[in-house]
Coordinates of C-alpha atoms in Angstrom, one line a residue:
X1 CA 82.0 72.2 101.5
X2 CA 85.2 70.9 103.1
X3 CA 88.5 72.7 102.8
X4 CA 91.3 71.2 100.7
X5 CA 94.0 69.5 102.6
X6 CA 97.2 71.5 102.8
X7 CA 100.3 69.9 101.5
X8 CA 103.2 69.7 104.1
X9 CA 106.0 70.1 101.6
X10 CA 106.8 71.3 98.2
X11 CA 107.5 69.0 95.3
X12 CA 110.1 69.1 92.4
X13 CA 107.0 69.6 90.2
X14 CA 106.2 72.8 92.1
X15 CA 109.7 74.1 91.4
X16 CA 109.5 73.0 87.7
X17 CA 106.2 74.9 87.3
X18 CA 107.6 77.9 89.2
X19 CA 110.7 77.8 86.9
X20 CA 108.4 78.0 83.8
X21 CA 106.4 81.0 85.5
X22 CA 109.8 82.7 86.1
X23 CA 110.7 82.4 82.4
X24 CA 107.4 84.1 81.6
X25 CA 108.2 86.7 84.1
X26 CA 111.6 87.3 82.4
X27 CA 109.7 87.9 79.1
X28 CA 107.5 90.5 80.8
X29 CA 110.5 92.3 82.1
X30 CA 112.2 92.4 78.5
X31 CA 108.8 94.1 77.4
X32 CA 109.1 96.6 80.2
X33 CA 106.1 95.1 81.9
X34 CA 106.0 94.2 85.7
X35 CA 107.6 90.9 85.7
X36 CA 105.1 88.4 86.9
X37 CA 104.5 85.2 85.1
X38 CA 102.1 82.4 85.4
X39 CA 101.4 78.8 84.1
X40 CA 98.5 76.4 84.3
X41 CA 99.2 72.7 84.2
X42 CA 97.0 69.6 84.1
X43 CA 98.4 66.1 84.9
X44 CA 101.8 67.7 85.1
X45 CA 101.7 69.2 81.7
X46 CA 101.7 73.0 81.1
X47 CA 98.8 73.9 79.0
X48 CA 98.9 77.7 79.2
X49 CA 101.6 80.3 80.0
X50 CA 101.3 84.0 80.3
X51 CA 103.0 87.2 81.7
X52 CA 101.6 90.6 82.7
X53 CA 100.6 92.6 79.5
X54 CA 98.7 95.5 81.2
X55 CA 101.0 98.2 79.4
X56 CA 101.2 96.3 76.1
X57 CA 97.4 95.7 75.9
X58 CA 96.3 98.9 77.7
X59 CA 94.3 96.6 79.9
X60 CA 94.1 96.8 83.6
X61 CA 92.9 93.2 83.8
X62 CA 95.8 91.7 81.8
X63 CA 97.5 90.2 84.8
X64 CA 99.5 87.0 84.2
X65 CA 97.1 84.9 86.1
X66 CA 94.0 86.0 84.3
X67 CA 95.8 85.6 80.8
X68 CA 96.9 82.1 81.8
X69 CA 93.4 81.1 83.2
X70 CA 91.9 82.3 79.9
X71 CA 94.4 80.3 77.7
X72 CA 93.9 77.2 79.9
X73 CA 90.2 77.4 79.4
X74 CA 90.5 77.8 75.8
X75 CA 93.0 74.9 75.7
X76 CA 90.7 72.4 77.3
X77 CA 87.4 73.9 76.1
X78 CA 85.9 74.4 79.5
X79 CA 85.8 77.3 81.9
X80 CA 86.0 74.8 84.8
X81 CA 89.7 74.2 85.3
X82 CA 89.2 71.3 87.7
X83 CA 92.2 69.1 87.9
X84 CA 94.6 72.2 87.1
X85 CA 97.2 73.9 89.0
X86 CA 98.2 77.5 88.7
X87 CA 101.8 78.5 89.4
X88 CA 102.6 82.3 89.6
X89 CA 105.5 84.3 90.7
X90 CA 103.8 86.7 93.0
X91 CA 100.9 86.2 95.4
X92 CA 97.7 86.9 93.5
X93 CA 95.7 90.1 93.9
X94 CA 91.9 90.2 94.8
X95 CA 91.0 90.1 91.1
X96 CA 93.2 87.2 90.3
X97 CA 92.4 85.3 93.5
X98 CA 88.7 85.7 92.6
X99 CA 89.2 84.4 89.1
X100 CA 91.2 81.4 90.6
X101 CA 88.2 80.5 92.8
X102 CA 85.7 81.1 89.9
X103 CA 87.8 79.0 87.5
X104 CA 87.7 76.2 90.0
X105 CA 91.4 75.5 90.0
X106 CA 92.6 72.8 92.4
X107 CA 95.6 74.5 93.5
X108 CA 97.6 77.7 93.4
X109 CA 101.4 77.8 93.9
X110 CA 103.0 81.1 94.3
X111 CA 106.5 82.5 94.9
X112 CA 106.9 85.9 96.6
X113 CA 104.3 87.2 98.9
X114 CA 102.7 90.6 98.2
X115 CA 102.5 92.8 101.3
X116 CA 100.6 95.5 99.4
X117 CA 98.1 93.4 97.4
X118 CA 98.2 89.8 98.3
X119 CA 94.9 88.3 98.5
X120 CA 95.6 84.5 98.9
X121 CA 97.3 84.7 102.3
X122 CA 98.7 88.1 103.2
X123 CA 95.9 90.7 103.2
X124 CA 92.9 88.4 102.3
X125 CA 92.4 84.7 102.1
X126 CA 90.1 84.5 99.0
X127 CA 91.1 81.1 97.9
X128 CA 89.9 79.6 101.1
X129 CA 87.1 81.9 102.3
X130 CA 84.5 79.5 103.7
X131 CA 81.8 81.9 102.5
X132 CA 82.6 81.2 98.8
X133 CA 81.6 77.9 97.0
X134 CA 85.2 76.7 96.1
X135 CA 88.3 76.3 98.0
X136 CA 91.8 76.1 96.5
X137 CA 94.9 74.4 97.8
X138 CA 97.6 76.9 98.4
X139 CA 101.4 76.2 98.3
X140 CA 103.3 79.5 99.1
X141 CA 106.9 80.4 99.0
X142 CA 108.1 78.3 96.1
X143 CA 111.4 79.8 94.9
X144 CA 110.3 82.9 96.7
X145 CA 113.8 84.5 96.6
X146 CA 114.1 84.2 92.9
X147 CA 110.6 85.5 92.4
X148 CA 111.1 88.4 94.6
X149 CA 114.6 89.3 93.2
X150 CA 113.1 89.7 89.7
X151 CA 110.6 92.3 91.0
X152 CA 113.2 94.0 93.1
X153 CA 115.6 94.2 90.1
X154 CA 112.8 95.5 87.8
X155 CA 111.5 98.2 90.1
X156 CA 115.2 99.4 90.9
X157 CA 115.7 99.8 87.2
X158 CA 112.4 101.6 86.7
X159 CA 113.4 104.1 89.5
X160 CA 116.8 104.6 87.9
X161 CA 114.9 105.6 84.8
X162 CA 112.8 108.0 86.6
X163 CA 109.8 105.9 86.5
X164 CA 107.5 105.1 89.4

C-alpha cells in the first residue's frame, strides 16, 4: 500500500475546521473537561463534532476524537470514513490514532503537538506505520498556538484550584 502524499501547505479549510474544533474545546473547558475538541468533515461539510467527555461520562475512552468518529460513522451509516477528514486540537494519543486508522479516515489535521502522548508524529507514527493496512495524510500545527494556549490556561486554572 502506498503512503499518502503529504500536503506542502495548510489551507483556509484546515483553519476553518480547526476553528470549529477549538469551539468544541471551549465547550469542554466550560464543563471542566480537558479542553480538546474534534470535528469530522466530508466534502468540506462538518458531519460530526465532539469534545472530551471522560469525566462527564466516567469513560476513559471518551476522547474528542473517538466521540467525533462514532458520530460521523452514525451520520453516514458506515464505519468506513473514507473521504472524511478529522480535525483535532491536540495530537491524538495511541488509542485515537489507532481509531483514525481503523476508521479509514483520509486525513487528520491537528493543532498542538503532545510531547507526552502524541502518537501521530511525536512519540509514535501510528497513522503512517507501514505495517498497518491504512495510511492517513497528516497536517500538523494548524492554529497550534491557539490550541496549545487553551490547554495551558486550563491546566493553570486546575493547579490554582489544587487539582492535578
